mmCIF file of C-alpha atoms in Angstrom:
data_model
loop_
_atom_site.group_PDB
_atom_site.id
_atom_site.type_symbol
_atom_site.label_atom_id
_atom_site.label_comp_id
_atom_site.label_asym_id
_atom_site.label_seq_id
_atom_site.Cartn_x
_atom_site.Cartn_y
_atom_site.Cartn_z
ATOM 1 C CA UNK A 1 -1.213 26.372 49.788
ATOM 2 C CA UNK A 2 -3.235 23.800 48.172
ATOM 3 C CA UNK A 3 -3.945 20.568 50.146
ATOM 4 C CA UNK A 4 -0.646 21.086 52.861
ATOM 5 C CA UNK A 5 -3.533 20.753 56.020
ATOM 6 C CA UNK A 6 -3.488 17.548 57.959
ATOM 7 C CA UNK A 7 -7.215 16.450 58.919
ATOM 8 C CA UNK A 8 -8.262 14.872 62.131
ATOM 9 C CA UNK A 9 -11.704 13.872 61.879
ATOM 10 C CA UNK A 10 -13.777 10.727 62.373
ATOM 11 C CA UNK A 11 -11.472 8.291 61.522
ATOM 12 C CA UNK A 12 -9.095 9.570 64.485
ATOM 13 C CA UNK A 13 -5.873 9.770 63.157
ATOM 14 C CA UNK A 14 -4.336 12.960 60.920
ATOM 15 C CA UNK A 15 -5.340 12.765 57.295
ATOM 16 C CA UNK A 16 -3.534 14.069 54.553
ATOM 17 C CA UNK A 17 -4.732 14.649 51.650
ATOM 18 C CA UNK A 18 -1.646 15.068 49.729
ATOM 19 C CA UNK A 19 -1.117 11.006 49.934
ATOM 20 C CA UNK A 20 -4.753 10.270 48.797
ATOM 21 C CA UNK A 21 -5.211 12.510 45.929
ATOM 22 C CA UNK A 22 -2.643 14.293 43.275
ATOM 23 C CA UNK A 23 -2.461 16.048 40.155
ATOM 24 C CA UNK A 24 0.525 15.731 38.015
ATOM 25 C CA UNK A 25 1.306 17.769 34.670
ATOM 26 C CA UNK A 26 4.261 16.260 32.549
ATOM 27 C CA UNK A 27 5.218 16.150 28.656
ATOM 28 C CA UNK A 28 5.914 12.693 27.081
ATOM 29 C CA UNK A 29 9.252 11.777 25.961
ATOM 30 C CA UNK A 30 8.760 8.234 24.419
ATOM 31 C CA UNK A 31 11.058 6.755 27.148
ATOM 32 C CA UNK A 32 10.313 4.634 29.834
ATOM 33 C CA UNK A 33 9.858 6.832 33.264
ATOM 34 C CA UNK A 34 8.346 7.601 36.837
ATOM 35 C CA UNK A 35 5.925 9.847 38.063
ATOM 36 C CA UNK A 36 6.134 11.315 41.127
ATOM 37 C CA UNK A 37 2.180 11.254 43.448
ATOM 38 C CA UNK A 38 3.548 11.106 46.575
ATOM 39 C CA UNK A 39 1.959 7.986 47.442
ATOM 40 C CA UNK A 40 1.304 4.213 45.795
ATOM 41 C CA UNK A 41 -1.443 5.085 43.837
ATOM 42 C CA UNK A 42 -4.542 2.461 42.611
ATOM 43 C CA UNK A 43 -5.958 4.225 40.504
ATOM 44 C CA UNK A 44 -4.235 6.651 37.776
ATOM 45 C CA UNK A 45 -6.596 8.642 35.058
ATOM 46 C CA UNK A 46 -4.120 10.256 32.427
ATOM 47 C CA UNK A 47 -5.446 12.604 29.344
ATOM 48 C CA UNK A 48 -3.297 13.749 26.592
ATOM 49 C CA UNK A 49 -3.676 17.605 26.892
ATOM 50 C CA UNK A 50 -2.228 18.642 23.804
ATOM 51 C CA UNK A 51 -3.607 15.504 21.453
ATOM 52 C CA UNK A 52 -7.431 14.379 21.134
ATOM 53 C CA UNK A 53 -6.359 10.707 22.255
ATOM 54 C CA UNK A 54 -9.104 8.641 24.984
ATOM 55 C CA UNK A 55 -8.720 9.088 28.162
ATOM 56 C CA UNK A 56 -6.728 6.325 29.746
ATOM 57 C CA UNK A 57 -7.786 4.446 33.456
ATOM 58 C CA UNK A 58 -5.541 2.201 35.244
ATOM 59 C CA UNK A 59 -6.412 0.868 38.580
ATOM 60 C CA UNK A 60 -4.511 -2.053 41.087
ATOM 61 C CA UNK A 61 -7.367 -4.494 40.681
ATOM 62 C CA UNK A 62 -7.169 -5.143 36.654
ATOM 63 C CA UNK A 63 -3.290 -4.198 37.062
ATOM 64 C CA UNK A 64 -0.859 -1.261 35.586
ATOM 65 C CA UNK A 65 -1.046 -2.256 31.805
ATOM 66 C CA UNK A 66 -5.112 -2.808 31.659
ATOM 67 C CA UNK A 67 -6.410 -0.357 29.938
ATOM 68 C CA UNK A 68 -9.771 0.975 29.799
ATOM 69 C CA UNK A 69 -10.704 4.566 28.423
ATOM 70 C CA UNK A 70 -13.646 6.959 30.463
ATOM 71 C CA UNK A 71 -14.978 8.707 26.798
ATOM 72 C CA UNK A 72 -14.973 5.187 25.492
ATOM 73 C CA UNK A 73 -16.948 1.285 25.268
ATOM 74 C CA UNK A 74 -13.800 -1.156 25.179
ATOM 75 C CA UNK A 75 -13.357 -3.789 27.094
ATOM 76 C CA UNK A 76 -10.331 -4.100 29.333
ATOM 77 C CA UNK A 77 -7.088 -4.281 27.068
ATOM 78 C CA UNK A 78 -4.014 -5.024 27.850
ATOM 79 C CA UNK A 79 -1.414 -2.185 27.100
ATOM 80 C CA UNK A 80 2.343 -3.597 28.264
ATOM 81 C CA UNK A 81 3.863 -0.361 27.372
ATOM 82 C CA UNK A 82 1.446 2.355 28.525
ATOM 83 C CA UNK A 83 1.384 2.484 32.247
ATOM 84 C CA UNK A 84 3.821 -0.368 33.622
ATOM 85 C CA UNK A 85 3.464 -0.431 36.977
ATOM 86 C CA UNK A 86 1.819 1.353 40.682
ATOM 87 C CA UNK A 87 5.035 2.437 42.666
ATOM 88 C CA UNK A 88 6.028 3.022 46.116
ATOM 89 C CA UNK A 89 6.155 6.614 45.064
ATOM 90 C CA UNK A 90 3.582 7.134 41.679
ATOM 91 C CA UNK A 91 3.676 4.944 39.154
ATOM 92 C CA UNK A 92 5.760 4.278 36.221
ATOM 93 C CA UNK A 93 5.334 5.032 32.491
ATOM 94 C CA UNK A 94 6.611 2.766 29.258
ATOM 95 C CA UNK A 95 7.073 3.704 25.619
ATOM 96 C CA UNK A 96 3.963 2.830 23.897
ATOM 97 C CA UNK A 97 2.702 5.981 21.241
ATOM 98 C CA UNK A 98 -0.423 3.957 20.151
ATOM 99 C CA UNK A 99 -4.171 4.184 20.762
ATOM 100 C CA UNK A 100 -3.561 3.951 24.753
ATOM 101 C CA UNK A 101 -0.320 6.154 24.615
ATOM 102 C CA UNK A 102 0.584 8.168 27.955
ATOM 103 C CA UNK A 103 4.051 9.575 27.335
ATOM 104 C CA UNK A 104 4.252 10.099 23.560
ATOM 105 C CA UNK A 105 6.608 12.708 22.773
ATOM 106 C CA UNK A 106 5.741 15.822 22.181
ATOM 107 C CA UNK A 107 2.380 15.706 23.907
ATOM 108 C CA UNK A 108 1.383 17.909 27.085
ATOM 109 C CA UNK A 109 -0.341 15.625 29.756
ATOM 110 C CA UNK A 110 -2.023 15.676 33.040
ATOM 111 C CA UNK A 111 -2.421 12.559 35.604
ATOM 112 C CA UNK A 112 -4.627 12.437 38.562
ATOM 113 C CA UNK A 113 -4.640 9.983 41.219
ATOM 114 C CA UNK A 114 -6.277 8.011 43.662
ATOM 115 C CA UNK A 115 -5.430 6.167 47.042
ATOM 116 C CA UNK A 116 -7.323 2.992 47.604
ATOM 117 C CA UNK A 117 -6.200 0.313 50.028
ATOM 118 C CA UNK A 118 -3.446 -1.581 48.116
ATOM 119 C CA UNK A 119 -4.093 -5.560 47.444
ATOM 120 C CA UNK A 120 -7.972 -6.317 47.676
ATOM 121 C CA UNK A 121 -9.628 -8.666 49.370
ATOM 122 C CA UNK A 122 -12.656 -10.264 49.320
ATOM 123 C CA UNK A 123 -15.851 -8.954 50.510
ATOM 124 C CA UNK A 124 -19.101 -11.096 50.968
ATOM 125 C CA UNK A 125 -21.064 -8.128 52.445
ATOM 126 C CA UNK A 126 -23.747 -8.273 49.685
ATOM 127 C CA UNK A 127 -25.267 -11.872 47.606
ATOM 128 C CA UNK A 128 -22.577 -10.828 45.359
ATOM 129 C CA UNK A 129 -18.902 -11.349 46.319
ATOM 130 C CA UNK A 130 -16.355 -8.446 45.027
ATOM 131 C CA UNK A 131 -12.607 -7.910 45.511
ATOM 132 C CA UNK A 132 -12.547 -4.538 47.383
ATOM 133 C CA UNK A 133 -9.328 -2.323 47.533
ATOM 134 C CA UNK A 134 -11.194 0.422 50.513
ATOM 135 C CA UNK A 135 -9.461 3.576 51.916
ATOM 136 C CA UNK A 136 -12.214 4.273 54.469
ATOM 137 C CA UNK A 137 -10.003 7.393 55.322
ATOM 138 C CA UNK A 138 -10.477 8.378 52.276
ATOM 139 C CA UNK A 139 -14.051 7.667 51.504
ATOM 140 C CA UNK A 140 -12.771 5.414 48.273
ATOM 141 C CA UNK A 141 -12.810 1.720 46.587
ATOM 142 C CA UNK A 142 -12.175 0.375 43.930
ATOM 143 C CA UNK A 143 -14.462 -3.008 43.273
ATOM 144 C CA UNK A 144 -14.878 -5.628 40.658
ATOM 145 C CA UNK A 145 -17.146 -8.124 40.880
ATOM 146 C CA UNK A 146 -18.626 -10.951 38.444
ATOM 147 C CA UNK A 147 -22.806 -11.789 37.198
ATOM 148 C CA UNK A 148 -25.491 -11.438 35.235
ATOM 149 C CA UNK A 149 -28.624 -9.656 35.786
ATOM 150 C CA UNK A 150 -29.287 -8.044 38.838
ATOM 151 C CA UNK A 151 -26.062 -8.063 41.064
ATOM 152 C CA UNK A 152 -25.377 -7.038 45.027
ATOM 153 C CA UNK A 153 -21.514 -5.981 45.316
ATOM 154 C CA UNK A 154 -20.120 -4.888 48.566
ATOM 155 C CA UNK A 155 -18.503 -1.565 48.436
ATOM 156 C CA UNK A 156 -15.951 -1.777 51.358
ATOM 157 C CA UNK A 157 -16.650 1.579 52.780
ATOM 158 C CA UNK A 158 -18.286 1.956 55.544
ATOM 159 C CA UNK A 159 -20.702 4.614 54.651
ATOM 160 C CA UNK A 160 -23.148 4.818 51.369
ATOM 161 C CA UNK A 161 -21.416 5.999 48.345
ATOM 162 C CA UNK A 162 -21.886 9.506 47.426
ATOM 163 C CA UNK A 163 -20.717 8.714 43.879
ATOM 164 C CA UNK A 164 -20.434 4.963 41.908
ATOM 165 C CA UNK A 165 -18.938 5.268 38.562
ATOM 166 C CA UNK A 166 -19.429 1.305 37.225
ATOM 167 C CA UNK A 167 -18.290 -0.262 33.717
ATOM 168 C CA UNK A 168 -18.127 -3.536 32.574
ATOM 169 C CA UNK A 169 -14.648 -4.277 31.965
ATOM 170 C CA UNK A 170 -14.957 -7.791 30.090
ATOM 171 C CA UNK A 171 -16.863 -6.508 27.457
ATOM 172 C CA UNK A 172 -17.617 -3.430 24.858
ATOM 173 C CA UNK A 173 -19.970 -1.734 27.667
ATOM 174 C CA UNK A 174 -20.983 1.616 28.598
ATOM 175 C CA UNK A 175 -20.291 3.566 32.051
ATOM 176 C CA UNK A 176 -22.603 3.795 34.324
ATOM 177 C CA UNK A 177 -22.666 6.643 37.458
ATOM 178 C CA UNK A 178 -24.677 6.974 40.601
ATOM 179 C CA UNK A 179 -25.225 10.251 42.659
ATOM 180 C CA UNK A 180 -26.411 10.405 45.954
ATOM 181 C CA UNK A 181 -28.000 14.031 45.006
ATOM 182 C CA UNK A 182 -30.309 12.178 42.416
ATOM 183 C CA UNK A 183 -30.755 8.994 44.484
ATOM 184 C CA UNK A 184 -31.592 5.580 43.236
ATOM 185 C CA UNK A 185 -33.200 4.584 40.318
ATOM 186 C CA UNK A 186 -31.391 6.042 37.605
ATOM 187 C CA UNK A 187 -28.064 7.233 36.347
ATOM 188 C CA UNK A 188 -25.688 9.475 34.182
ATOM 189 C CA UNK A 189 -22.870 8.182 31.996
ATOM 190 C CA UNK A 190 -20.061 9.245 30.339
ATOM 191 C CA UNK A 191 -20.680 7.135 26.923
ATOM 192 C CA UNK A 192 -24.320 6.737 27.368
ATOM 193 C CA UNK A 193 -27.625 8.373 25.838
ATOM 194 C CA UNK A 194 -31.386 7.542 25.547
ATOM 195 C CA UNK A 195 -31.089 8.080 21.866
ATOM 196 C CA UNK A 196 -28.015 5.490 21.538
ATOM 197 C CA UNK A 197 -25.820 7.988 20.721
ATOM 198 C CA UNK A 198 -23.418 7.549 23.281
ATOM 199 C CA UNK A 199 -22.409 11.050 23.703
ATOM 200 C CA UNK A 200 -22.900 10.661 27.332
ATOM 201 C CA UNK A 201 -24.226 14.136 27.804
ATOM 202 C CA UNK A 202 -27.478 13.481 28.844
ATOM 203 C CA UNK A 203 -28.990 14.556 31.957
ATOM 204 C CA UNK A 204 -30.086 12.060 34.751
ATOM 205 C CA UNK A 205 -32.178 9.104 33.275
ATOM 206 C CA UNK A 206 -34.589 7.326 35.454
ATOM 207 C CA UNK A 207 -34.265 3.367 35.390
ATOM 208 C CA UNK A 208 -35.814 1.581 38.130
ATOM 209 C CA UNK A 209 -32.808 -0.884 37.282
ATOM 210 C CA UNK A 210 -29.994 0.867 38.084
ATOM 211 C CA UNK A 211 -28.805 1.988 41.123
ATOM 212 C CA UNK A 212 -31.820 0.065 42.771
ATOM 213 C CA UNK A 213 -30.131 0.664 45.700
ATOM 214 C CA UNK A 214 -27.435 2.184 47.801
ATOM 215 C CA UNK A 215 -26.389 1.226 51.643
ATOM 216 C CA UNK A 216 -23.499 1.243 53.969
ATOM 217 C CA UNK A 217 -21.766 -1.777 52.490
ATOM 218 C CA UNK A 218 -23.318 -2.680 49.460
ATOM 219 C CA UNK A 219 -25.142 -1.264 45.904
ATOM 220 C CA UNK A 220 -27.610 -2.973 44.236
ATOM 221 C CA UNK A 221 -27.786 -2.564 40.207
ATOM 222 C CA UNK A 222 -28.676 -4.387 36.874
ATOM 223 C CA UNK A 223 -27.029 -3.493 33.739
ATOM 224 C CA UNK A 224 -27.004 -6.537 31.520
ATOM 225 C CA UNK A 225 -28.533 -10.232 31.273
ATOM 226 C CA UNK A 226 -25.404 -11.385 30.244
ATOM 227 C CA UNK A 227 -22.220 -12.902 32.501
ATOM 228 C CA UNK A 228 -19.889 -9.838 33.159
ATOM 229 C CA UNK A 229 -16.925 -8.764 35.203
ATOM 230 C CA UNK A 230 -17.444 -4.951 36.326
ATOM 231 C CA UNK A 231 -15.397 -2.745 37.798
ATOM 232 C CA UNK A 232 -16.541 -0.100 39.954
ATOM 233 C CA UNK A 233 -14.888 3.172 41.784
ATOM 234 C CA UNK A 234 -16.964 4.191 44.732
ATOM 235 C CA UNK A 235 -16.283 7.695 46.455
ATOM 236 C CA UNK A 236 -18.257 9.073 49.799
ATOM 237 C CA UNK A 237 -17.840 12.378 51.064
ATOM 238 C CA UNK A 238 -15.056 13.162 53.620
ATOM 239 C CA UNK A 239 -15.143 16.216 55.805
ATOM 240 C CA UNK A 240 -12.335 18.564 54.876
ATOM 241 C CA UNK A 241 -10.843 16.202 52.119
ATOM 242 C CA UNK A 242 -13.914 15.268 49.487
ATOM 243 C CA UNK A 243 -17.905 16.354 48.981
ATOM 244 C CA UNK A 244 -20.465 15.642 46.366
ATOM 245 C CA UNK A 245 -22.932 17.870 46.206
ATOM 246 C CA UNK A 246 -24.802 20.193 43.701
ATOM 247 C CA UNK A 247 -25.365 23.796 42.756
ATOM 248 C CA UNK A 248 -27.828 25.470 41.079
ATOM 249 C CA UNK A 249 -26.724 27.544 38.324
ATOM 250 C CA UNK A 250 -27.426 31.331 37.770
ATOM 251 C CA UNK A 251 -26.683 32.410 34.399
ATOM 252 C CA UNK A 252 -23.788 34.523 35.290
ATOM 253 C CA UNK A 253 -20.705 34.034 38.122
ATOM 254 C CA UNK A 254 -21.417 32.034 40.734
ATOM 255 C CA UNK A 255 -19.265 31.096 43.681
ATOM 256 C CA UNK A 256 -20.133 28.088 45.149
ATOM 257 C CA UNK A 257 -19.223 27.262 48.666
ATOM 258 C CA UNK A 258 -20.087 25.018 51.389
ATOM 259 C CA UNK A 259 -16.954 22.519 50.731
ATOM 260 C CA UNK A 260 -14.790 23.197 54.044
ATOM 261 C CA UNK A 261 -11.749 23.067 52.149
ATOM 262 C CA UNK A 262 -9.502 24.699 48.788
ATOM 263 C CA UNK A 263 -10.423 22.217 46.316
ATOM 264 C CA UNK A 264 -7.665 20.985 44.193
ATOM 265 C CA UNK A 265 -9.855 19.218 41.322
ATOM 266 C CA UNK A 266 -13.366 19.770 40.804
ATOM 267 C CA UNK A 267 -15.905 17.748 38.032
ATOM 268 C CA UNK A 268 -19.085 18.597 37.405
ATOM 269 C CA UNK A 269 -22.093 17.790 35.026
ATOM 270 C CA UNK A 270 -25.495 19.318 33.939
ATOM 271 C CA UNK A 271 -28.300 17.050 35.455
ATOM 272 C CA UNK A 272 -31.207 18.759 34.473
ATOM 273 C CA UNK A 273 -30.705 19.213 30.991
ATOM 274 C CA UNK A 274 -28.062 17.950 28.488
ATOM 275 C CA UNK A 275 -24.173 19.162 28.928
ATOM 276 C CA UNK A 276 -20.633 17.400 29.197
ATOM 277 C CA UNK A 277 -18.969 16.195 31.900
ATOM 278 C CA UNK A 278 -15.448 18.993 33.120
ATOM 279 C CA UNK A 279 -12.469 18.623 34.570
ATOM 280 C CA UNK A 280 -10.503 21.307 36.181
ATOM 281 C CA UNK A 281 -7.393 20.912 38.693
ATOM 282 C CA UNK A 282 -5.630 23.336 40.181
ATOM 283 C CA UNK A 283 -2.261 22.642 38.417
ATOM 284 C CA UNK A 284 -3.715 23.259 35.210
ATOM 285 C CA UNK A 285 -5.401 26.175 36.756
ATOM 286 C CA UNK A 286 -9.141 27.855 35.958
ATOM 287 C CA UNK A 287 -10.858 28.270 32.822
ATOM 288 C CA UNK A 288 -8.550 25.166 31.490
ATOM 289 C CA UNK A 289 -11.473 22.535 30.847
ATOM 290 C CA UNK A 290 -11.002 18.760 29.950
ATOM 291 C CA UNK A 291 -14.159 16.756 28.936
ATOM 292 C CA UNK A 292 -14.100 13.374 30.339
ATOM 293 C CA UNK A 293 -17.008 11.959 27.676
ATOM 294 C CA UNK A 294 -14.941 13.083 24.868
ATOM 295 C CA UNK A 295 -11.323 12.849 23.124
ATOM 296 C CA UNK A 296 -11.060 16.449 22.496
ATOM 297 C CA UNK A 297 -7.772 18.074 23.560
ATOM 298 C CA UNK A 298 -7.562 20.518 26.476
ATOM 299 C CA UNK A 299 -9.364 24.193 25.608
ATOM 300 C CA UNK A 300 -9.201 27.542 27.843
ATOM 301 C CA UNK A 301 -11.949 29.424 28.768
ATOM 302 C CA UNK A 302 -10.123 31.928 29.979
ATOM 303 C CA UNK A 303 -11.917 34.181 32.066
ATOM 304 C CA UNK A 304 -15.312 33.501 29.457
ATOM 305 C CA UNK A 305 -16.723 31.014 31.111
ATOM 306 C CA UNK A 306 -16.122 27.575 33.052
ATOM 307 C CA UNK A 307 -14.567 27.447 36.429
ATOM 308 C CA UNK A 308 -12.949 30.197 37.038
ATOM 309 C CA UNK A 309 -11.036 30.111 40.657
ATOM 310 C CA UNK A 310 -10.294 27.720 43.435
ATOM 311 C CA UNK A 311 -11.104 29.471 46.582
ATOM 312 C CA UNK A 312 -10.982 28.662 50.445
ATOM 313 C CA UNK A 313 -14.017 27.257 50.799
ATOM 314 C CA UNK A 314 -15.279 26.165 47.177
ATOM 315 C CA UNK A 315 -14.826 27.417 44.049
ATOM 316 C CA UNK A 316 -16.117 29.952 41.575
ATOM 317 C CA UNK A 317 -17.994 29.504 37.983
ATOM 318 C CA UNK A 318 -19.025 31.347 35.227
ATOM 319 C CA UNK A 319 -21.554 31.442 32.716
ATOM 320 C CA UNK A 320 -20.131 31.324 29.043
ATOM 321 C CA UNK A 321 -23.516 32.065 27.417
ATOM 322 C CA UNK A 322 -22.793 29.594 24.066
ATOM 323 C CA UNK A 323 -25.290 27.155 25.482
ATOM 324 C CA UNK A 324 -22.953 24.555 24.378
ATOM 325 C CA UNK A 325 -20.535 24.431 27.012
ATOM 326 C CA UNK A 326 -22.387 25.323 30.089
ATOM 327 C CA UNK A 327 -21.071 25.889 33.849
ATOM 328 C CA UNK A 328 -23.665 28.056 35.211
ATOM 329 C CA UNK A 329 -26.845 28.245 33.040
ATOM 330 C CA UNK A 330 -29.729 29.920 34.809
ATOM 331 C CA UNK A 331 -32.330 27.434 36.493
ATOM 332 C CA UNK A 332 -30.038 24.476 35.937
ATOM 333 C CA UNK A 333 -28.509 21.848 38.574
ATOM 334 C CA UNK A 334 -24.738 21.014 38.747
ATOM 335 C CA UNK A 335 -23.662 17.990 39.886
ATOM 336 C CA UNK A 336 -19.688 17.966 41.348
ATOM 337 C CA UNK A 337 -17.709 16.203 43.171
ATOM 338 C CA UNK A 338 -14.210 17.809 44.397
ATOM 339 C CA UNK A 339 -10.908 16.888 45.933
ATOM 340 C CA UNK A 340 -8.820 18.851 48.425
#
């Protein structure tokens, strides 16, 4: 079964990955609710399967009724009535239906969740102070942290980020990701293109300023001259529980493998040439794709294309051949990042 095995690794103690990481499929009823993780989340990411609404992130740092969307610019908003608080247990939903809506009735939607480490503190590891919320176990923070220009945040984990997804919250600002695959100097995005577009779907664009550089406890970028308050959600890989890595397409079904566990979730992006962001879980099951840099709804592949199967030690993809919507294009790079 997915994600029952307990992990004993560097850290020590037994790890399970159950109460760091969950999927959750529900339909909205337009009354105030819980949801069920299995742990106090801090950080929920909800889509609307069935309606081509924004993506909607909460994490513990901004609080339960910020709001910030992944496919989207704005600023931090508060949203009272959208997701109301972070619970012993999951976290709770209101009755809000508008532009941040999570449990509008009848609408099919899917939650996935994070374990940080609960109330932050502050970390003076780098010239720039941050509140850090760290799970070392789990190889993720979440961070925020205040500047202009170029700015030095500690990170809180231990170990250089495999993945740094960074937005500033106080303002109408684009996302910003680091790989470790790709290294420093550059970045992808979810709402960002060299053309302005903001499609997000371009592949990785060197810029000396960002990402400048990535250590043990801090990350070094520059995304603005002007005062803002980011937020950033930092992920390295664990052994048995979380990898980033790549794979290099081959134009027809590929199975990659290499990850030491059954992923439950897997996203993945084109690097070497233009393509969306996906999102498949296991709940949902393969071929079911959700695009992170856009509002659209939920679409199934089927067996056509997209990832396809979850399997012991990875997971399997298939070229779709439309060009459009590539998984597996021959002589491309993936970039993923999956969760047991």
């Amino acid at each position: 079964m997915f994600g029952q095995s307990l992990l004993s690794g560097a850290f020590g103690s037994a790890f399970d990955p159950t109460e760091n990481f969950s999927t959750v499929i529900y339909t909205g009823d337009d009354t105030a609710r819980a949801i069920t993780t299995g742990f106090k989340p801090d950080l929920v990411w909800i889509k609307s399967r069935t309606n081509a609404a924004s993506y909607s992130l909460y994490d513990s740092i901004r609080g339960a009724d910020q709001w910030m969307p992944s496919n989207g610019t704005n600023a931090d908003t508060s949203a009272p009535y959208s997701l109301t608080s972070f619970d012993a247990n999951g976290f709770s939903l209101g009755t809000d239906s508008g532009q941040w809506g999570v449990n509008e009735s009848p609408y099919n939607y899917v939650s996935w969740s994070w374990k940080a480490g609960g109330v932050a503190v502050s970390n003076t590891d780098g010239s720039t102070t941050s509140q850090v919320s760290a799970n070392t176990a789990a190889g993720f923070s979440i961070i925020e942290y205040t500047g202009a220009g170029v700015l030095n945040p500690g990170h809180g984990l231990g170990a250089a980020p495999d993945l740094i997804i960074v937005k500033g919250a106080s303002a109408v600002e684009d996302w910003y990701v680091y790989n470790s695959i790709n290294g420093t100097g550059g970045y992808l995005s979810f709402t960002r293109n060299d053309d302005g577009s903001g499609a997000g779907r371009d592949s990785w664009l060197t810029n000396v300023n960002q990402f400048s550089a990535v250590t043990s406890t801090t990350f070094t970028t520059s995304i603005t001259g002007g005062s803002l308050t980011y937020i950033a959600y930092c992920f390295t890989s664990i052994a048995g529980y979380s990898k980033v890595s790549t794979y290099a397409g081959n134009g027809s079904t590929l199975a990659v493998t290499g990850l030491g566990f059954q992923p439950r979730m897997v996203i993945y992006k084109e690097t070497t040439s233009t393509g969306n962001w996906f999102i498949f879980d296991a709940v949902r099951g393969g071929g079911k794709r959700l695009i992170p840099n856009s509002n659209t709804t939920e679409s199934d592949w089927g067996t056509g294309g997209g990832l396809q199967s979850f399997d012991s030690d990875g997971f399997t993809v298939k070229d779709d051949g439309s060009g459009s919507y590539e998984s597996n294009a021959s002589g491309e790079t993936y970039l993923y990042i999956a969760f047991a």
